[in-house]
Amino acid sequence: MQRLLNNPDDLVDETVAGFVKAHRDLVHLSPDNARVVVSNFAPKAGRVGIVTGGGSGHEPAFIGYAGRNLVDAVAVGEIFSSPTAKSFADAIRAADGGAGVAVLYGNYAGDNMNVKMAARMATKEGIDVATVVANDDVCSAPTTEREKRRGVAGEIFMWKIGGAKAATGASLAEVQAAAQKAIDACRSVGVGLGPCTLPAVGHPNFAIAPGTMEVGIGHHGEPGTRVELLKPANDVADDMLKIVMDDHALPAGSEVAVLVSGLGATSVNELYVLYDRIETGLTALGMKVHSALVGNYFTSLEMVGATLTVMALDDELKALFDTDCACAAL
């Protein structure tokens, strides 16, 4: 393993330290917790605060989405591990402007447990807390059990919509409803071509044999739905789009926002090759692409592969999506 590391055990703290130095115009560290990154635009009196958090290794998620009209505070966990309940609670405190805090996070056991504990702490202190749990990963559970699906890159759209709604001065219930509407409108799928290595472990935490790919893989290497021979990019794009759009079942004429994110070690060239085919496929289905994001938005250390997220838009979601914002990741 050849990496630009000092002590692997210090990787997260050094990552956060470098991030806040590089983006001091947007964020700062909480004075109460070195594992909480706070937007320089928060808290704002009378405005709902937005909090998220998750394990490190997905950069620019989660810290890269702290900023103006986006996430107000981010709880930072170890590599692929949930932030502590204390870090979530400190993030809630940092984001609180007196109108309550919406915690928008992914559907993972550790995050579910620690957010609930943090919400109880904050509620005892008089802070109103609402939560929305992202569950956009199509391959992680059937449609009939959508509440069991993992949250993946669709979380970015959830944060964008939630932050934009809060910026309008909406109530906590209204912000929660908008964020829920956003994630309900998202479907995502991942394809893995090569594994990643946890720095403190020193070897890949799962295997993908040369010449094969895993369809439906999770952001931590969770098993997908099938392993098959690696196909040309157009065939991979067609497969990803079919998985997402079959689950969506959108009528022709629908407007969508699209996100194609690399998983850490896939070149941007390849991502645009995928997107070219994906937009062609969406057009053939009668969809109208309102906006597209292509790049490394939600990674998995140095995993080879990509994720596709499609969010269906109505007038409200489109207006909120188009709201001006500023963060390191966008």
Short mmCIF file of N, CA and C in Angstrom, two decimals, residues 96-272:
data_model
loop_
_atom_site.label_atom_id
_atom_site.label_comp_id
_atom_site.label_asym_id
_atom_site.label_seq_id
_atom_site.Cartn_x
_atom_site.Cartn_y
_atom_site.Cartn_z
N ASP A 96 -27.80 25.41 15.67
CA ASP A 96 -29.07 25.91 16.20
C ASP A 96 -29.13 27.43 16.21
N GLY A 97 -30.10 27.97 15.47
CA GLY A 97 -30.35 29.41 15.46
C GLY A 97 -31.64 29.78 16.15
N GLY A 98 -32.21 28.83 16.88
CA GLY A 98 -33.42 29.09 17.63
C GLY A 98 -34.69 28.61 16.95
N ALA A 99 -34.60 28.13 15.71
CA ALA A 99 -35.78 27.68 14.98
C ALA A 99 -35.81 26.17 14.81
N GLY A 100 -34.90 25.47 15.48
CA GLY A 100 -34.82 24.03 15.36
C GLY A 100 -33.76 23.59 14.38
N VAL A 101 -33.45 22.31 14.39
CA VAL A 101 -32.39 21.75 13.55
C VAL A 101 -32.90 20.49 12.86
N ALA A 102 -32.67 20.41 11.56
CA ALA A 102 -32.99 19.21 10.78
C ALA A 102 -31.71 18.41 10.57
N VAL A 103 -31.70 17.18 11.01
CA VAL A 103 -30.55 16.28 10.81
C VAL A 103 -30.87 15.37 9.64
N LEU A 104 -30.09 15.51 8.56
CA LEU A 104 -30.32 14.80 7.30
C LEU A 104 -29.16 13.85 7.08
N TYR A 105 -29.39 12.55 7.18
CA TYR A 105 -28.28 11.60 7.21
C TYR A 105 -28.66 10.30 6.52
N GLY A 106 -27.68 9.40 6.38
CA GLY A 106 -27.88 8.15 5.66
C GLY A 106 -28.33 7.01 6.55
N ASN A 107 -28.97 6.04 5.94
CA ASN A 107 -29.59 4.93 6.66
C ASN A 107 -28.58 3.82 6.97
N TYR A 108 -27.82 4.03 8.04
CA TYR A 108 -26.85 3.05 8.52
C TYR A 108 -27.06 2.88 10.02
N ALA A 109 -26.82 1.68 10.51
CA ALA A 109 -27.16 1.36 11.89
C ALA A 109 -26.50 2.30 12.89
N GLY A 110 -25.19 2.55 12.73
CA GLY A 110 -24.49 3.41 13.67
C GLY A 110 -25.00 4.83 13.64
N ASP A 111 -25.26 5.35 12.43
CA ASP A 111 -25.79 6.71 12.31
C ASP A 111 -27.19 6.79 12.91
N ASN A 112 -28.03 5.81 12.65
CA ASN A 112 -29.38 5.82 13.23
C ASN A 112 -29.32 5.86 14.75
N MET A 113 -28.50 5.04 15.33
CA MET A 113 -28.39 4.98 16.78
C MET A 113 -27.84 6.28 17.36
N ASN A 114 -26.77 6.80 16.79
CA ASN A 114 -26.12 7.97 17.36
C ASN A 114 -26.90 9.26 17.13
N VAL A 115 -27.59 9.37 15.98
CA VAL A 115 -28.44 10.55 15.76
C VAL A 115 -29.59 10.55 16.76
N LYS A 116 -30.21 9.41 17.00
CA LYS A 116 -31.31 9.35 17.96
C LYS A 116 -30.84 9.76 19.35
N MET A 117 -29.67 9.28 19.76
CA MET A 117 -29.13 9.67 21.06
C MET A 117 -28.85 11.17 21.11
N ALA A 118 -28.26 11.69 20.03
CA ALA A 118 -27.94 13.12 19.98
C ALA A 118 -29.21 13.96 20.01
N ALA A 119 -30.23 13.53 19.30
CA ALA A 119 -31.50 14.27 19.28
C ALA A 119 -32.11 14.34 20.67
N ARG A 120 -32.01 13.24 21.40
CA ARG A 120 -32.55 13.26 22.77
C ARG A 120 -31.78 14.24 23.64
N MET A 121 -30.45 14.27 23.49
CA MET A 121 -29.64 15.22 24.25
C MET A 121 -30.06 16.66 23.94
N ALA A 122 -30.18 16.95 22.65
CA ALA A 122 -30.50 18.31 22.23
C ALA A 122 -31.91 18.71 22.66
N THR A 123 -32.83 17.77 22.57
CA THR A 123 -34.21 18.07 22.97
C THR A 123 -34.29 18.44 24.45
N LYS A 124 -33.52 17.76 25.27
CA LYS A 124 -33.48 18.08 26.70
C LYS A 124 -32.96 19.48 26.95
N GLU A 125 -32.16 20.00 26.00
CA GLU A 125 -31.61 21.35 26.12
C GLU A 125 -32.52 22.40 25.49
N GLY A 126 -33.68 21.97 25.00
CA GLY A 126 -34.63 22.90 24.43
C GLY A 126 -34.49 23.13 22.95
N ILE A 127 -33.71 22.31 22.26
CA ILE A 127 -33.55 22.44 20.81
C ILE A 127 -34.50 21.47 20.12
N ASP A 128 -35.36 21.98 19.25
CA ASP A 128 -36.25 21.13 18.48
C ASP A 128 -35.45 20.45 17.37
N VAL A 129 -35.58 19.14 17.26
CA VAL A 129 -34.83 18.37 16.26
C VAL A 129 -35.78 17.55 15.42
N ALA A 130 -35.59 17.61 14.11
CA ALA A 130 -36.31 16.75 13.17
C ALA A 130 -35.28 15.99 12.35
N THR A 131 -35.63 14.82 11.89
CA THR A 131 -34.68 14.01 11.13
C THR A 131 -35.29 13.55 9.81
N VAL A 132 -34.40 13.35 8.82
CA VAL A 132 -34.77 12.69 7.57
C VAL A 132 -33.65 11.70 7.26
N VAL A 133 -34.03 10.47 6.97
CA VAL A 133 -33.07 9.40 6.72
C VAL A 133 -33.05 9.07 5.23
N ALA A 134 -31.90 9.22 4.60
CA ALA A 134 -31.76 8.93 3.17
C ALA A 134 -31.77 7.43 2.92
N ASN A 135 -32.50 7.03 1.89
CA ASN A 135 -32.60 5.60 1.54
C ASN A 135 -32.78 5.45 0.03
N ASP A 136 -31.80 5.97 -0.71
CA ASP A 136 -31.92 6.04 -2.17
C ASP A 136 -31.25 4.90 -2.92
N ASP A 137 -30.54 4.01 -2.22
CA ASP A 137 -29.77 2.95 -2.89
C ASP A 137 -30.69 1.81 -3.32
N VAL A 138 -31.03 1.78 -4.60
CA VAL A 138 -32.04 0.87 -5.13
C VAL A 138 -31.71 -0.59 -4.85
N CYS A 139 -30.45 -0.96 -5.00
CA CYS A 139 -30.10 -2.38 -4.94
C CYS A 139 -29.98 -2.93 -3.52
N SER A 140 -30.10 -2.08 -2.50
CA SER A 140 -29.88 -2.56 -1.14
C SER A 140 -31.13 -3.13 -0.49
N ALA A 141 -32.30 -2.95 -1.12
CA ALA A 141 -33.54 -3.55 -0.62
C ALA A 141 -34.60 -3.37 -1.69
N PRO A 142 -35.61 -4.24 -1.72
CA PRO A 142 -36.66 -4.12 -2.73
C PRO A 142 -37.54 -2.90 -2.49
N THR A 143 -38.31 -2.55 -3.51
CA THR A 143 -39.20 -1.39 -3.42
C THR A 143 -40.16 -1.51 -2.26
N THR A 144 -40.61 -2.72 -1.98
CA THR A 144 -41.57 -2.93 -0.90
C THR A 144 -40.97 -2.74 0.48
N GLU A 145 -39.64 -2.67 0.55
CA GLU A 145 -38.96 -2.46 1.83
C GLU A 145 -37.99 -1.28 1.71
N ARG A 146 -38.48 -0.19 1.12
CA ARG A 146 -37.59 0.93 0.85
C ARG A 146 -36.98 1.50 2.12
N GLU A 147 -37.69 1.36 3.24
CA GLU A 147 -37.16 1.90 4.50
C GLU A 147 -35.86 1.22 4.92
N LYS A 148 -35.54 0.07 4.31
CA LYS A 148 -34.30 -0.65 4.63
C LYS A 148 -33.14 -0.25 3.71
N ARG A 149 -33.41 0.53 2.67
CA ARG A 149 -32.34 0.88 1.74
C ARG A 149 -31.31 1.80 2.37
N ARG A 150 -30.08 1.67 1.88
CA ARG A 150 -29.00 2.55 2.34
C ARG A 150 -29.14 3.93 1.73
N GLY A 151 -28.55 4.91 2.40
CA GLY A 151 -28.42 6.24 1.83
C GLY A 151 -27.07 6.36 1.16
N VAL A 152 -27.06 6.83 -0.09
CA VAL A 152 -25.79 7.01 -0.80
C VAL A 152 -25.74 8.43 -1.36
N ALA A 153 -25.37 8.59 -2.61
CA ALA A 153 -25.11 9.93 -3.13
C ALA A 153 -26.36 10.80 -3.25
N GLY A 154 -27.54 10.20 -3.17
CA GLY A 154 -28.76 10.99 -3.14
C GLY A 154 -28.81 11.93 -1.95
N GLU A 155 -28.01 11.66 -0.93
CA GLU A 155 -27.93 12.56 0.22
C GLU A 155 -27.52 13.97 -0.21
N ILE A 156 -26.70 14.08 -1.24
CA ILE A 156 -26.26 15.40 -1.70
C ILE A 156 -27.46 16.22 -2.15
N PHE A 157 -28.37 15.62 -2.90
CA PHE A 157 -29.58 16.33 -3.32
C PHE A 157 -30.45 16.66 -2.11
N MET A 158 -30.52 15.76 -1.13
CA MET A 158 -31.28 16.02 0.09
C MET A 158 -30.73 17.22 0.84
N TRP A 159 -29.40 17.31 0.96
CA TRP A 159 -28.78 18.46 1.63
C TRP A 159 -29.04 19.74 0.86
N LYS A 160 -28.93 19.66 -0.46
CA LYS A 160 -29.14 20.85 -1.30
C LYS A 160 -30.55 21.40 -1.13
N ILE A 161 -31.53 20.52 -1.16
CA ILE A 161 -32.92 20.94 -1.04
C ILE A 161 -33.22 21.40 0.38
N GLY A 162 -32.75 20.66 1.37
CA GLY A 162 -32.99 21.04 2.76
C GLY A 162 -32.38 22.38 3.11
N GLY A 163 -31.13 22.59 2.67
CA GLY A 163 -30.47 23.86 2.94
C GLY A 163 -31.15 25.02 2.24
N ALA A 164 -31.60 24.80 1.00
CA ALA A 164 -32.29 25.85 0.26
C ALA A 164 -33.62 26.20 0.91
N LYS A 165 -34.34 25.19 1.37
CA LYS A 165 -35.63 25.44 2.03
C LYS A 165 -35.43 26.22 3.32
N ALA A 166 -34.41 25.85 4.10
CA ALA A 166 -34.12 26.59 5.33
C ALA A 166 -33.80 28.04 5.04
N ALA A 167 -33.11 28.30 3.92
CA ALA A 167 -32.73 29.67 3.56
C ALA A 167 -33.93 30.55 3.27
N THR A 168 -35.09 29.94 2.96
CA THR A 168 -36.29 30.73 2.70
C THR A 168 -36.96 31.20 3.97
N GLY A 169 -36.48 30.74 5.13
CA GLY A 169 -37.12 31.06 6.40
C GLY A 169 -38.22 30.09 6.77
N ALA A 170 -38.27 28.96 6.10
CA ALA A 170 -39.31 27.96 6.36
C ALA A 170 -39.18 27.40 7.78
N SER A 171 -40.29 26.85 8.27
CA SER A 171 -40.30 26.24 9.59
C SER A 171 -39.55 24.91 9.58
N LEU A 172 -39.29 24.38 10.77
CA LEU A 172 -38.61 23.08 10.87
C LEU A 172 -39.42 21.99 10.18
N ALA A 173 -40.72 22.00 10.37
CA ALA A 173 -41.55 20.98 9.72
C ALA A 173 -41.51 21.12 8.20
N GLU A 174 -41.48 22.34 7.72
CA GLU A 174 -41.42 22.56 6.26
C GLU A 174 -40.08 22.13 5.69
N VAL A 175 -38.99 22.40 6.41
CA VAL A 175 -37.66 21.97 5.95
C VAL A 175 -37.58 20.44 5.94
N GLN A 176 -38.08 19.82 6.99
CA GLN A 176 -38.10 18.36 7.05
C GLN A 176 -38.88 17.78 5.88
N ALA A 177 -40.04 18.38 5.59
CA ALA A 177 -40.88 17.87 4.50
C ALA A 177 -40.19 18.01 3.15
N ALA A 178 -39.50 19.14 2.93
CA ALA A 178 -38.81 19.34 1.66
C ALA A 178 -37.66 18.36 1.49
N ALA A 179 -36.88 18.14 2.57
CA ALA A 179 -35.77 17.18 2.50
C ALA A 179 -36.29 15.77 2.28
N GLN A 180 -37.40 15.43 2.94
CA GLN A 180 -38.00 14.11 2.73
C GLN A 180 -38.48 13.95 1.30
N LYS A 181 -39.10 15.00 0.77
CA LYS A 181 -39.57 14.98 -0.62
C LYS A 181 -38.40 14.76 -1.58
N ALA A 182 -37.27 15.41 -1.28
CA ALA A 182 -36.09 15.28 -2.14
C ALA A 182 -35.57 13.86 -2.15
N ILE A 183 -35.40 13.26 -0.99
CA ILE A 183 -34.82 11.92 -0.97
C ILE A 183 -35.82 10.90 -1.50
N ASP A 184 -37.11 11.14 -1.31
CA ASP A 184 -38.12 10.25 -1.89
C ASP A 184 -38.08 10.29 -3.41
N ALA A 185 -37.59 11.41 -3.95
CA ALA A 185 -37.52 11.59 -5.41
C ALA A 185 -36.21 11.08 -5.99
N CYS A 186 -35.35 10.50 -5.17
CA CYS A 186 -34.02 10.04 -5.61
C CYS A 186 -33.96 8.53 -5.71
N ARG A 187 -33.25 8.07 -6.73
CA ARG A 187 -32.89 6.66 -6.86
C ARG A 187 -31.42 6.60 -7.25
N SER A 188 -30.67 5.68 -6.65
CA SER A 188 -29.23 5.59 -6.90
C SER A 188 -28.81 4.14 -7.09
N VAL A 189 -27.68 3.97 -7.81
CA VAL A 189 -27.07 2.66 -7.95
C VAL A 189 -25.56 2.86 -8.09
N GLY A 190 -24.80 1.90 -7.57
CA GLY A 190 -23.35 1.94 -7.69
C GLY A 190 -22.82 0.72 -8.42
N VAL A 191 -21.71 0.92 -9.13
CA VAL A 191 -21.01 -0.19 -9.77
C VAL A 191 -19.55 -0.13 -9.36
N GLY A 192 -19.03 -1.22 -8.84
CA GLY A 192 -17.64 -1.28 -8.39
C GLY A 192 -16.79 -2.11 -9.32
N LEU A 193 -15.59 -1.58 -9.66
CA LEU A 193 -14.65 -2.30 -10.52
C LEU A 193 -13.38 -2.71 -9.77
N GLY A 194 -13.17 -2.11 -8.60
CA GLY A 194 -12.00 -2.44 -7.82
C GLY A 194 -12.21 -2.04 -6.38
N PRO A 195 -11.60 -2.75 -5.42
CA PRO A 195 -11.84 -2.50 -4.00
C PRO A 195 -11.07 -1.31 -3.47
N CYS A 196 -11.33 -0.98 -2.21
CA CYS A 196 -10.57 0.07 -1.52
C CYS A 196 -9.91 -0.52 -0.28
N THR A 197 -8.95 0.21 0.24
CA THR A 197 -8.17 -0.25 1.38
C THR A 197 -8.27 0.73 2.53
N LEU A 198 -8.71 0.27 3.68
CA LEU A 198 -8.71 1.11 4.86
C LEU A 198 -7.26 1.32 5.29
N PRO A 199 -6.80 2.58 5.40
CA PRO A 199 -5.38 2.83 5.69
C PRO A 199 -4.87 2.15 6.94
N ALA A 200 -5.69 2.07 7.98
CA ALA A 200 -5.22 1.45 9.22
C ALA A 200 -5.14 -0.07 9.12
N VAL A 201 -5.77 -0.64 8.10
CA VAL A 201 -5.77 -2.10 7.91
C VAL A 201 -4.65 -2.51 6.96
N GLY A 202 -4.51 -1.77 5.86
CA GLY A 202 -3.40 -2.02 4.95
C GLY A 202 -3.65 -3.00 3.84
N HIS A 203 -4.87 -3.54 3.74
CA HIS A 203 -5.20 -4.43 2.64
C HIS A 203 -6.67 -4.21 2.28
N PRO A 204 -7.07 -4.56 1.05
CA PRO A 204 -8.46 -4.33 0.64
C PRO A 204 -9.45 -5.00 1.58
N ASN A 205 -10.57 -4.30 1.82
CA ASN A 205 -11.56 -4.86 2.75
C ASN A 205 -12.60 -5.73 2.04
N PHE A 206 -12.46 -5.89 0.73
CA PHE A 206 -13.28 -6.83 -0.03
C PHE A 206 -12.55 -7.08 -1.34
N ALA A 207 -13.06 -7.98 -2.16
CA ALA A 207 -12.37 -8.35 -3.40
C ALA A 207 -13.29 -8.21 -4.60
N ILE A 208 -12.72 -7.69 -5.68
CA ILE A 208 -13.38 -7.70 -6.99
C ILE A 208 -12.32 -8.25 -7.95
N ALA A 209 -12.57 -9.39 -8.51
CA ALA A 209 -11.58 -10.05 -9.35
C ALA A 209 -11.32 -9.25 -10.62
N PRO A 210 -10.09 -9.26 -11.11
CA PRO A 210 -9.79 -8.57 -12.38
C PRO A 210 -10.71 -9.04 -13.49
N GLY A 211 -11.18 -8.08 -14.30
CA GLY A 211 -12.04 -8.41 -15.41
C GLY A 211 -13.51 -8.54 -15.05
N THR A 212 -13.84 -8.27 -13.78
CA THR A 212 -15.23 -8.36 -13.34
C THR A 212 -15.67 -7.03 -12.74
N MET A 213 -16.96 -6.90 -12.49
CA MET A 213 -17.50 -5.74 -11.82
C MET A 213 -18.66 -6.18 -10.94
N GLU A 214 -18.94 -5.38 -9.90
CA GLU A 214 -20.02 -5.70 -8.98
C GLU A 214 -21.10 -4.65 -9.11
N VAL A 215 -22.28 -5.06 -9.52
CA VAL A 215 -23.41 -4.16 -9.74
C VAL A 215 -24.22 -4.04 -8.45
N GLY A 216 -24.48 -2.80 -8.03
CA GLY A 216 -25.24 -2.57 -6.81
C GLY A 216 -24.39 -2.46 -5.57
N ILE A 217 -23.08 -2.29 -5.73
CA ILE A 217 -22.17 -2.23 -4.60
C ILE A 217 -22.47 -1.00 -3.74
N GLY A 218 -22.23 -1.11 -2.43
CA GLY A 218 -22.43 0.00 -1.52
C GLY A 218 -21.17 0.83 -1.36
N HIS A 219 -21.32 1.97 -0.71
CA HIS A 219 -20.19 2.90 -0.56
C HIS A 219 -19.10 2.40 0.38
N HIS A 220 -19.38 1.34 1.11
CA HIS A 220 -18.35 0.76 1.98
C HIS A 220 -17.93 -0.61 1.49
N GLY A 221 -18.34 -0.95 0.27
CA GLY A 221 -18.06 -2.27 -0.25
C GLY A 221 -19.12 -3.29 0.09
N GLU A 222 -20.29 -2.82 0.55
CA GLU A 222 -21.38 -3.75 0.81
C GLU A 222 -21.71 -4.52 -0.47
N PRO A 223 -22.03 -5.79 -0.36
CA PRO A 223 -22.26 -6.61 -1.55
C PRO A 223 -23.37 -6.05 -2.44
N GLY A 224 -23.17 -6.17 -3.74
CA GLY A 224 -24.19 -5.76 -4.69
C GLY A 224 -25.16 -6.89 -4.98
N THR A 225 -25.85 -6.75 -6.09
CA THR A 225 -26.84 -7.78 -6.46
C THR A 225 -26.25 -8.85 -7.36
N ARG A 226 -25.16 -8.51 -8.06
CA ARG A 226 -24.55 -9.52 -8.92
C ARG A 226 -23.12 -9.11 -9.29
N VAL A 227 -22.30 -10.12 -9.57
CA VAL A 227 -20.94 -9.92 -10.08
C VAL A 227 -20.92 -10.49 -11.49
N GLU A 228 -20.37 -9.72 -12.42
CA GLU A 228 -20.35 -10.18 -13.81
C GLU A 228 -19.10 -9.67 -14.50
N LEU A 229 -18.87 -10.15 -15.71
CA LEU A 229 -17.71 -9.70 -16.47
C LEU A 229 -17.83 -8.22 -16.77
N LEU A 230 -16.71 -7.53 -16.73
CA LEU A 230 -16.67 -6.10 -17.03
C LEU A 230 -17.12 -5.87 -18.46
N LYS A 231 -18.04 -4.92 -18.63
CA LYS A 231 -18.60 -4.63 -19.95
C LYS A 231 -18.13 -3.26 -20.43
N PRO A 232 -18.29 -2.94 -21.71
CA PRO A 232 -17.98 -1.60 -22.20
C PRO A 232 -18.80 -0.54 -21.45
N ALA A 233 -18.27 0.68 -21.42
CA ALA A 233 -18.88 1.75 -20.64
C ALA A 233 -20.33 1.98 -21.00
N ASN A 234 -20.67 1.94 -22.28
CA ASN A 234 -22.06 2.19 -22.68
C ASN A 234 -23.00 1.14 -22.10
N ASP A 235 -22.55 -0.10 -22.07
CA ASP A 235 -23.37 -1.17 -21.51
C ASP A 235 -23.53 -0.99 -20.00
N VAL A 236 -22.47 -0.57 -19.34
CA VAL A 236 -22.55 -0.31 -17.89
C VAL A 236 -23.53 0.83 -17.62
N ALA A 237 -23.42 1.91 -18.40
CA ALA A 237 -24.33 3.05 -18.24
C ALA A 237 -25.77 2.63 -18.47
N ASP A 238 -26.01 1.83 -19.50
CA ASP A 238 -27.37 1.37 -19.79
C ASP A 238 -27.93 0.55 -18.62
N ASP A 239 -27.08 -0.29 -18.07
CA ASP A 239 -27.49 -1.15 -16.96
C ASP A 239 -27.84 -0.31 -15.73
N MET A 240 -26.97 0.65 -15.40
CA MET A 240 -27.21 1.52 -14.25
C MET A 240 -28.51 2.30 -14.43
N LEU A 241 -28.70 2.84 -15.62
CA LEU A 241 -29.88 3.65 -15.88
C LEU A 241 -31.15 2.81 -15.80
N LYS A 242 -31.10 1.60 -16.30
CA LYS A 242 -32.28 0.73 -16.25
C LYS A 242 -32.64 0.41 -14.80
N ILE A 243 -31.65 0.12 -13.98
CA ILE A 243 -31.91 -0.20 -12.57
C ILE A 243 -32.60 0.98 -11.89
N VAL A 244 -32.08 2.17 -12.12
CA VAL A 244 -32.62 3.36 -11.47
C VAL A 244 -34.01 3.71 -12.01
N MET A 245 -34.15 3.73 -13.32
CA MET A 245 -35.40 4.19 -13.91
C MET A 245 -36.53 3.16 -13.80
N ASP A 246 -36.20 1.88 -13.78
CA ASP A 246 -37.24 0.88 -13.54
C ASP A 246 -37.85 1.07 -12.16
N ASP A 247 -37.02 1.43 -11.18
CA ASP A 247 -37.50 1.66 -9.83
C ASP A 247 -38.27 2.97 -9.73
N HIS A 248 -37.84 3.97 -10.48
CA HIS A 248 -38.48 5.28 -10.48
C HIS A 248 -39.88 5.23 -11.10
N ALA A 249 -39.99 4.59 -12.27
CA ALA A 249 -41.26 4.53 -13.01
C ALA A 249 -41.83 5.92 -13.26
N LEU A 250 -41.00 6.83 -13.81
CA LEU A 250 -41.42 8.20 -14.07
C LEU A 250 -42.12 8.30 -15.43
N PRO A 251 -43.14 9.14 -15.52
CA PRO A 251 -43.80 9.33 -16.81
C PRO A 251 -42.94 10.14 -17.77
N ALA A 252 -43.13 9.93 -19.06
CA ALA A 252 -42.42 10.73 -20.06
C ALA A 252 -42.73 12.20 -19.85
N GLY A 253 -41.72 13.03 -20.08
CA GLY A 253 -41.88 14.46 -19.86
C GLY A 253 -41.40 14.92 -18.50
N SER A 254 -41.03 13.98 -17.63
CA SER A 254 -40.54 14.35 -16.30
C SER A 254 -39.20 15.06 -16.41
N GLU A 255 -38.97 16.02 -15.52
CA GLU A 255 -37.67 16.69 -15.41
C GLU A 255 -36.88 16.04 -14.30
N VAL A 256 -35.57 15.92 -14.51
CA VAL A 256 -34.72 15.25 -13.53
C VAL A 256 -33.42 16.01 -13.34
N ALA A 257 -32.83 15.82 -12.18
CA ALA A 257 -31.45 16.21 -11.92
C ALA A 257 -30.64 14.93 -11.82
N VAL A 258 -29.43 14.94 -12.35
CA VAL A 258 -28.61 13.73 -12.45
C VAL A 258 -27.26 13.96 -11.79
N LEU A 259 -26.81 12.96 -11.05
CA LEU A 259 -25.49 12.99 -10.43
C LEU A 259 -24.74 11.73 -10.81
N VAL A 260 -23.57 11.88 -11.41
CA VAL A 260 -22.66 10.76 -11.65
C VAL A 260 -21.41 11.05 -10.85
N SER A 261 -21.17 10.24 -9.82
CA SER A 261 -20.03 10.46 -8.94
C SER A 261 -19.04 9.31 -9.04
N GLY A 262 -17.77 9.65 -9.12
CA GLY A 262 -16.73 8.64 -9.03
C GLY A 262 -16.60 8.15 -7.61
N LEU A 263 -16.06 6.95 -7.46
CA LEU A 263 -15.88 6.37 -6.13
C LEU A 263 -14.47 6.57 -5.58
N GLY A 264 -13.66 7.34 -6.29
CA GLY A 264 -12.35 7.70 -5.74
C GLY A 264 -11.19 7.46 -6.67
N ALA A 265 -11.25 6.42 -7.47
CA ALA A 265 -10.10 6.10 -8.33
C ALA A 265 -10.48 5.97 -9.80
N THR A 266 -11.65 6.48 -10.16
CA THR A 266 -12.08 6.45 -11.56
C THR A 266 -11.85 7.82 -12.17
N SER A 267 -11.24 7.86 -13.33
CA SER A 267 -10.91 9.15 -13.94
C SER A 267 -12.17 9.91 -14.32
N VAL A 268 -12.05 11.23 -14.32
CA VAL A 268 -13.18 12.08 -14.71
C VAL A 268 -13.56 11.83 -16.17
N ASN A 269 -12.57 11.51 -17.01
CA ASN A 269 -12.87 11.14 -18.40
C ASN A 269 -13.92 10.03 -18.45
N GLU A 270 -13.70 8.99 -17.67
CA GLU A 270 -14.61 7.85 -17.66
C GLU A 270 -16.01 8.24 -17.18
N LEU A 271 -16.05 9.14 -16.21
CA LEU A 271 -17.35 9.58 -15.69
C LEU A 271 -18.15 10.31 -16.76
N TYR A 272 -17.47 11.12 -17.56
CA TYR A 272 -18.17 11.81 -18.64
C TYR A 272 -18.60 10.85 -19.75
#
